[in-house]
Every structure is written in C-alpha cells, then in structure tokens.
Coordinates of C-alpha atoms in Angstrom, one line a residue:
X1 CA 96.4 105.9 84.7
X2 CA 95.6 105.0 88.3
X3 CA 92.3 103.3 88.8
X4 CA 89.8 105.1 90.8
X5 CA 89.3 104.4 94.4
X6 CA 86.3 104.5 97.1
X7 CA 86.7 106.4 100.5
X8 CA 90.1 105.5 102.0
X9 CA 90.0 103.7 105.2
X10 CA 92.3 105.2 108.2
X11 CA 94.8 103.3 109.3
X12 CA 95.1 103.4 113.5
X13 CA 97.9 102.0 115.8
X14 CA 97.9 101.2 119.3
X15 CA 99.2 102.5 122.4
X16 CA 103.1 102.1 122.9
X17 CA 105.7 102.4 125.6
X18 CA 106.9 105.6 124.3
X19 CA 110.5 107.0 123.9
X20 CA 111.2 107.2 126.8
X21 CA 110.9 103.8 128.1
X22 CA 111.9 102.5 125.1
X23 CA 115.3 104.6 125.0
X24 CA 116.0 102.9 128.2
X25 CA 115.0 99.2 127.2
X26 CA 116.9 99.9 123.8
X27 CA 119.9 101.0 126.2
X28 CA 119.9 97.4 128.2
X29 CA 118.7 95.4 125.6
X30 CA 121.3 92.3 125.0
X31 CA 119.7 91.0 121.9
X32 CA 120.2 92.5 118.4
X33 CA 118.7 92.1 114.5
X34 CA 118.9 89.0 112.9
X35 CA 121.9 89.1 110.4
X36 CA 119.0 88.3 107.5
X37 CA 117.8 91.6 108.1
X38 CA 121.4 93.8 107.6
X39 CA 121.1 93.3 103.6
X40 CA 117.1 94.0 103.1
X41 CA 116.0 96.7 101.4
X42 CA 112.7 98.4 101.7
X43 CA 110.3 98.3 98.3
X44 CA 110.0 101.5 96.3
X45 CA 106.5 102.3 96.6
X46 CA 105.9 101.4 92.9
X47 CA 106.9 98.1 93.7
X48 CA 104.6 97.6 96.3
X49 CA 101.6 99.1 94.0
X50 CA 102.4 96.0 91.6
X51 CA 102.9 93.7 94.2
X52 CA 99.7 94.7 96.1
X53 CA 97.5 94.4 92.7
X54 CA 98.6 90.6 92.4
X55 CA 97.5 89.6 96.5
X56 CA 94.5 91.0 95.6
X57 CA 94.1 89.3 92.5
X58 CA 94.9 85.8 94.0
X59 CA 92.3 86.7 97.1
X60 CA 89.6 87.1 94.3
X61 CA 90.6 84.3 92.1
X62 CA 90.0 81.8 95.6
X63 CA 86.1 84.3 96.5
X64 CA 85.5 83.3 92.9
X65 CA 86.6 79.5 93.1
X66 CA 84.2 79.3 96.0
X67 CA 81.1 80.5 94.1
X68 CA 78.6 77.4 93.1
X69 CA 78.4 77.5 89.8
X70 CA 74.6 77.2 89.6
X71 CA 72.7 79.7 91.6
X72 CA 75.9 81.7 92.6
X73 CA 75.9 81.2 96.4
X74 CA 79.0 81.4 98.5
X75 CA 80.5 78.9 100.5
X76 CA 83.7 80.3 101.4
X77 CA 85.4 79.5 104.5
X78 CA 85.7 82.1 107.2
X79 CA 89.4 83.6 107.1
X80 CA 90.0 81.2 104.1
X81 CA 92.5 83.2 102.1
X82 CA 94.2 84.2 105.1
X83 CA 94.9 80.3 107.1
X84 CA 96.2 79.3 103.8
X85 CA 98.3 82.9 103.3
X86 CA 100.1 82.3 106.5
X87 CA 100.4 78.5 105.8
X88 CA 101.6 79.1 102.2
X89 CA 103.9 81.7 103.4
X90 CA 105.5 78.9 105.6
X91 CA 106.9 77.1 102.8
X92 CA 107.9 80.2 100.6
X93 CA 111.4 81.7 101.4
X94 CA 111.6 85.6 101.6
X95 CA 113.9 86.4 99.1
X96 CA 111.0 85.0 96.4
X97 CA 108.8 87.4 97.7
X98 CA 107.4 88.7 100.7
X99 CA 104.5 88.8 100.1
X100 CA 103.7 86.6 97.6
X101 CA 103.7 83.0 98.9
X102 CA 105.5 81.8 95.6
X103 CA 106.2 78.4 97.6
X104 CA 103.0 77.5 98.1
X105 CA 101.5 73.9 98.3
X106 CA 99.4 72.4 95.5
X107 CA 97.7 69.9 97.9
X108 CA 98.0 72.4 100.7
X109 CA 96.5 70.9 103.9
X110 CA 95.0 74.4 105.6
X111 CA 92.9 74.8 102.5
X112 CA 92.3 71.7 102.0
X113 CA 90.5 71.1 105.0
X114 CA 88.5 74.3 105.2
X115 CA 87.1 74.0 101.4
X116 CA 86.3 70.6 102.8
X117 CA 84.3 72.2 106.1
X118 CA 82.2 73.3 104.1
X119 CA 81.1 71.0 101.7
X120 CA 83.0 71.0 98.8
X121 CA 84.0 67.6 97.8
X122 CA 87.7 65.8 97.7
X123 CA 88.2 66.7 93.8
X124 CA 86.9 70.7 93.8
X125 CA 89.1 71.3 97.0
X126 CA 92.1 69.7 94.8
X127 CA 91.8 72.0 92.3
X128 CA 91.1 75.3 93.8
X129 CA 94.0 74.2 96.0
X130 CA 96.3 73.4 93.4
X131 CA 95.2 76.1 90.8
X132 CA 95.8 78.9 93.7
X133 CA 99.1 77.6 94.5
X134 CA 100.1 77.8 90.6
X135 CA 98.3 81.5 90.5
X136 CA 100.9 82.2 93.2
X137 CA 104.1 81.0 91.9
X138 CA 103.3 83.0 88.6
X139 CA 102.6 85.9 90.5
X140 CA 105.8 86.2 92.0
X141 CA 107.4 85.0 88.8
X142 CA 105.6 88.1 87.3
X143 CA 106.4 90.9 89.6
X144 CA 110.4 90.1 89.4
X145 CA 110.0 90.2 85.8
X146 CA 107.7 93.7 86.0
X147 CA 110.5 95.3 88.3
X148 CA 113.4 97.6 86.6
X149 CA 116.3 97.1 87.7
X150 CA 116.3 100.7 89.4
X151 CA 113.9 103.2 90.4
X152 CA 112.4 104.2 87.3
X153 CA 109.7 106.4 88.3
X154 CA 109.2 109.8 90.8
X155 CA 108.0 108.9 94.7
X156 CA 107.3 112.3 95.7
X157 CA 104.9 112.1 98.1
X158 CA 102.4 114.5 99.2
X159 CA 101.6 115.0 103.0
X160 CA 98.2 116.7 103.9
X161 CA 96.9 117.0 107.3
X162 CA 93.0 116.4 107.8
X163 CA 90.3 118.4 109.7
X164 CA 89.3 115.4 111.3
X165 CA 93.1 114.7 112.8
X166 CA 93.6 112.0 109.9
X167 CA 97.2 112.5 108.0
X168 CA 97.1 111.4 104.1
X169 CA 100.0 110.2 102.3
X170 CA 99.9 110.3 98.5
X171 CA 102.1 109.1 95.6
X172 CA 99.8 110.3 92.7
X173 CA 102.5 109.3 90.0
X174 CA 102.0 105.4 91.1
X175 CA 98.1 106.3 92.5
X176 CA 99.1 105.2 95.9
X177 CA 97.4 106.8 98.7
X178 CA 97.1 105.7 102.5
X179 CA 95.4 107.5 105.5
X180 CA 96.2 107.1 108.9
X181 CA 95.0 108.8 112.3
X182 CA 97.3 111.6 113.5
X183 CA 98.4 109.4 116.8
X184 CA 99.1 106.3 114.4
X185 CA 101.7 108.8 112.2
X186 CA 103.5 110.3 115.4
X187 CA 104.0 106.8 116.9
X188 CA 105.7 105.6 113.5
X189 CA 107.3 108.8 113.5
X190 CA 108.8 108.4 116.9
X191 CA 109.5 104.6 116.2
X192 CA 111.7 105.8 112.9
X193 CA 113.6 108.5 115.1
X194 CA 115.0 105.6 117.3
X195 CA 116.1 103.7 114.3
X196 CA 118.2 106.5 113.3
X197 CA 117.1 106.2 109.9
X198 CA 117.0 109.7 109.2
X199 CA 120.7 110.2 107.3
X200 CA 118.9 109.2 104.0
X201 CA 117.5 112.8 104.2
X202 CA 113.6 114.4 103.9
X203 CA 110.5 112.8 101.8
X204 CA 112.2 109.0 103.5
X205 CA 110.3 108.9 106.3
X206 CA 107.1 109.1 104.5
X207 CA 108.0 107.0 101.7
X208 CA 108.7 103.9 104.3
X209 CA 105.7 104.7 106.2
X210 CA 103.3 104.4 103.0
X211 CA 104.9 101.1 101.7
X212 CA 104.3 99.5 105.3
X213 CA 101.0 100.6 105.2
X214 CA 100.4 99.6 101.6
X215 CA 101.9 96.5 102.8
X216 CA 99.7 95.8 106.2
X217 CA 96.4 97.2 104.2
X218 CA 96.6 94.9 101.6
X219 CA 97.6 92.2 104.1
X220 CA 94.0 93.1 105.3
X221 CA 92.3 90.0 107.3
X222 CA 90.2 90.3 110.8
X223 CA 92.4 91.0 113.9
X224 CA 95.3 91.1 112.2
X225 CA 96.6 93.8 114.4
X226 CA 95.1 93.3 117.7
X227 CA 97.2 93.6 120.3
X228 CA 97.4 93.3 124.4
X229 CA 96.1 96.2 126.4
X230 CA 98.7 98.6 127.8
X231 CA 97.7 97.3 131.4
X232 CA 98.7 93.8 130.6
X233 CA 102.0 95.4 128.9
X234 CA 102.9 96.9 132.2
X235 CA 102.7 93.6 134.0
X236 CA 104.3 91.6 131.9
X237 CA 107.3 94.4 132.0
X238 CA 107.5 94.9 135.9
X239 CA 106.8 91.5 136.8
X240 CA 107.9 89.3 134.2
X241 CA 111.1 91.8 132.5
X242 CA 109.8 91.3 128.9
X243 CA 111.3 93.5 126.7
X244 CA 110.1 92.8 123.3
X245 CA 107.6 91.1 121.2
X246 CA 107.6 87.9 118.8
X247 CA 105.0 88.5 116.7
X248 CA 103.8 92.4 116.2
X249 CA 104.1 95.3 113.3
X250 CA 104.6 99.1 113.6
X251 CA 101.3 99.6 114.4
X252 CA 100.7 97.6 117.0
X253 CA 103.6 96.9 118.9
X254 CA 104.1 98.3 122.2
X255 CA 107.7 97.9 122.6
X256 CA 110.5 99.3 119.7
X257 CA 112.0 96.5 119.2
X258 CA 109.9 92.8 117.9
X259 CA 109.5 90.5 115.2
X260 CA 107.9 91.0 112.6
X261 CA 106.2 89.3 109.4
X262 CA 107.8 91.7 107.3
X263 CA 111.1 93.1 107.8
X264 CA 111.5 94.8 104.6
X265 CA 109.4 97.1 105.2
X266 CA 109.1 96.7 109.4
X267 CA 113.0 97.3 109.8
X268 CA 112.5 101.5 109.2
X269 CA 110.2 101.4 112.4
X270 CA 112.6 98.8 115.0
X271 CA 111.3 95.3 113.4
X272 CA 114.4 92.8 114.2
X273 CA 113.0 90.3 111.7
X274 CA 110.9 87.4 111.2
X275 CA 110.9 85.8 115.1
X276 CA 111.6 82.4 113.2
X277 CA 115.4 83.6 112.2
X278 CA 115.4 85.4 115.6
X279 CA 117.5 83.3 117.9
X280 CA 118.1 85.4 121.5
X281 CA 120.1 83.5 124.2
X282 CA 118.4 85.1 126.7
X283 CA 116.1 87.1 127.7
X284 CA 112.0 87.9 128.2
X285 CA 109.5 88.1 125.3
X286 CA 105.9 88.4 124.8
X287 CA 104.4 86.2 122.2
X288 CA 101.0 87.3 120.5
X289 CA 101.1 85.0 117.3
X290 CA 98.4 84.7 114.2
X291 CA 95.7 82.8 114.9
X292 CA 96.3 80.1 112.2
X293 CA 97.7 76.5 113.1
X294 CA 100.8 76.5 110.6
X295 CA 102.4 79.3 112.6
X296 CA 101.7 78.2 116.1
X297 CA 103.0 75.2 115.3
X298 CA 106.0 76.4 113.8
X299 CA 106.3 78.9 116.8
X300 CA 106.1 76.1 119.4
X301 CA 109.5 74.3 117.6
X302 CA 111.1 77.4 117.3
X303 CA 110.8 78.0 121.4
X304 CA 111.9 74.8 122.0
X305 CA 114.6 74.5 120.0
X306 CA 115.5 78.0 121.5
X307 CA 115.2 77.2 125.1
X308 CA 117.6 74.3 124.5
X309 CA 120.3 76.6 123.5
X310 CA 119.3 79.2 125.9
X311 CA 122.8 80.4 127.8
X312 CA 120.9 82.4 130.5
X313 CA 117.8 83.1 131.9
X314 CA 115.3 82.7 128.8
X315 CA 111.4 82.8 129.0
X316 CA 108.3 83.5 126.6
X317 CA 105.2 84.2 127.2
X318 CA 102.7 83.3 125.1
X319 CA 98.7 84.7 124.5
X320 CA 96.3 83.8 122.3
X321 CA 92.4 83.8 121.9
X322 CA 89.9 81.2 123.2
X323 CA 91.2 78.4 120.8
X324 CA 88.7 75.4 119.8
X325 CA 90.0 74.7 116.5
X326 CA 90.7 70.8 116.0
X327 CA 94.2 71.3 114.7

C-alpha cells in the first residue's frame, strides 16, 4: 500500500523560446544527439517509485550521520548531500544507475571537506564518507535486483485539472503523484510534440512527463532549476547565435534542444544527453552549469578538449553565480 503523503508541491517551468523559434533553430541546427542516447529507455514509473525511495533514504542516512550524538544538534553542511551527489555522480557510469551514484568515493574529497568545515574531525568525516558511499553502491545493487525483467504492473495515469490552474498527474497503483502549474504542462507538452514522440500512442505523454518530474523532485536541492532570464536569452541568440544549452532540464530550458543530467528521462522533451558525451564541431552554446566544483571542473576540460577539435566557428558561453568558494 502506498504510504501517505503531505500537500503536493507544484512543479513550475520557465519561460521558453516557443515553437515557433524553436521549429526554426531545430531546422538549422548542425548538431545532433549523442549516439549514447539512441539506445536509452525511459523508466516505467514504478521503477522510478523504487528508485526515488532509495535517494531519499541515502539523503537521510548522511542528515542523520550529521547529528551529534549528545544533545542532538545539527551540523550539516549547507548543500551537503547535493556537492557530494554531483561529485559522486562523476565517478559513476550511467548504465549503473542514473540516479544512484553507485561509483561513488569512500574517501570522497567534496564531502570530506565540507564535514570538515564544520567541525567534525578527520576520523567521523572518514566514516560518514565511506559508509555513504557503501549505502550507495548497495542501493543501486538493490534496485537492479528489485526490477522485473518487464513491466509488471498497470501505469494508467489519471490527469485532473485544478481550480487553481495546477494539472495533477497520478499513478495510484504505484502511489505516484506529481503537480505541476498549467504553463509548466503545456511547455512539456509542446517540447514532446517536437520530438515526435507521439507514435507510441495516448497515456505516453503523461507517463514521461511524471517520471521526469518524479526524477527532478526527488533530485530536489536549492536552485537546481534556475535559469537565465528571457531578456538575456534574446541577447545571447541575436548577438552571440547560441542555439542551445549545456547544462538545463525540461523545465527550465529555453531552447528544445540542451544537455541534460538525465537523458533517460530528458530525451521525451529534446535532451541531446549528458553535455559531457556531447561533442559539437561547431557551433554557439550557453553554459549554466551546477554550482558544485566537481562539475565545473569537469566542464572546463570538456570545453577545452572541444575547442581543440573544433572544425568551425565554435564558442561557449558560460554563467554562473558570484563564486567565492576556495575550490
């Protein structure tokens, strides 16, 4: 039986381009998907349910670890679980999971240094470091075993439109429910159109669109999809020709074709996959990345090595926030 839930929080998305301009970027457009992306599948919703139990399971486990054990107190790091997500994920290969950093560090040096910050010593940081990374690996060890080899249980999916102009998306069978604003729904709506992903036939559409969002919400984290205003988009398009993004998700790019962190379940709504197996030749990009150091500095070798190989005009341009972090 599916465990009972508080008030649902609505899911938003930012401006876009639109179809229209994106029809006519899609149209001139010389790059295409990374071949990693041609064989991936998107999760049944069921699996996602399982998978998005354990995240949360290994984001209480390191809450927990950072409780003193005398007066219960909290010293946990600000945006601890997420640094060492994103840096975990950077040593675990997609086809383990995608979500579930199964490669992940037991001395792992994001962690480290951030249980350090705040005043745990050498020896606790150790452990919670290395027990988290071993919570990880059987996690992902767990859900492949969990998952049948084929879709074993009924996604229908109820749609139901709210007074308030929020649209609900429920799986009750699984107890998977998602709401999102009604602008959010028609922009994935209109995203999935120019995909052409419509031959799999009625009730698809809304099974991709609550997995990503099962997928992003669980993802959780502060700023996670914060993106450029629409004003700084048109610049960057008239005076610079960028045509995609590096870094973004269905709900918050502004062009229909980027990168994404998740391509299983990004590739319904124009992902091209992760930027780092994305290797154009040429063109114009805008890159928004995570704040965390383990990506940027991954991003930065990936530009480089890209702009050596570059065959024609190639540029990226890069924003992020106010940075005054040591690494």
């Amino acid at each position: 039986m599916a465990k009972k839930q508080g008030p649902q929080q609505r899911c938003t998305a930012t401006p876009w381009a639109g179809a229209v301009v994106a029809e006519r970027l899609l149209a001139s457009s010389r790059y295409r998907a990374s071949k990693n992306i041609a064989g991936i599948r998107t999760p049944s919703i069921h699996e996602e349910h399982l998978r998005t139990r354990s995240y949360q399971r290994l984001r209480k486990q390191l809450v927990d670890a950072c409780k003193l054990s005398k007066c219960g107190a909290v010293r946990y790091p600000s945006m601890a679980f997420e640094r060492w997500w994103y840096s975990a994920m950077s040593y675990s290969a997609m086809v383990m999971d995608p979500l579930l950093p199964a490669g992940a560090q037991p001395d792992d040096p994001v962690l480290l240094a951030d249980l350090l910050h705040v005043g745990f010593s050498d020896q606790q940081a150790r452990s919670i470091t290395r027990q988290l990374a071993s919570a990880a690996q059987r996690a992902a060890a767990t859900l492949r075993k969990q998952l049948p080899p084929k879709q074993a249980l009924s996604e229908h999916i109820t749609v139901r439109s709210n007074t308030d102009g929020g649209v609900e998306l429920e799986c009750a069978v699984i107890g998977a429910k998602v709401l999102l604003a009604a602008d959010a729904f028609a922009k994935l709506r209109a995203l999935y159109r120019l995909r052409a992903r419509d031959a799999k036939g009625s009730g698809e559409f809304e099974r991709v669109v609550l997995v990503m969002l099962l997928r992003y919400r669980t993802l959780g984290g502060s700023g996670f999809q914060l993106a450029l205003p629409p004003a700084a988009f048109h610049v960057l398009a008239s005076s610079f020709s960028v045509h995609a993004e590096c870094f973004a998700s269905p709900l918050n790019c502004w062009f229909a074709r980027y990168c994404s962190a998740f391509p299983d379940t990004d590739a319904p709504f124009g992902s091209v996959g992760s930027f780092f197996s994305f290797r154009p030749r040429q063109g114009a990009f805008e890159a928004n990345p995570p704040f965390s150091p383990a990506v940027l500095a991954v991003m930065r070798k990936h530009m480089h090595e890209l702009l050596r190989q570059a065959d024609g005009p190639l540029s990226f341009i890069v924003t992020v926030a106010n940075w005054e972090h040591s690494e």
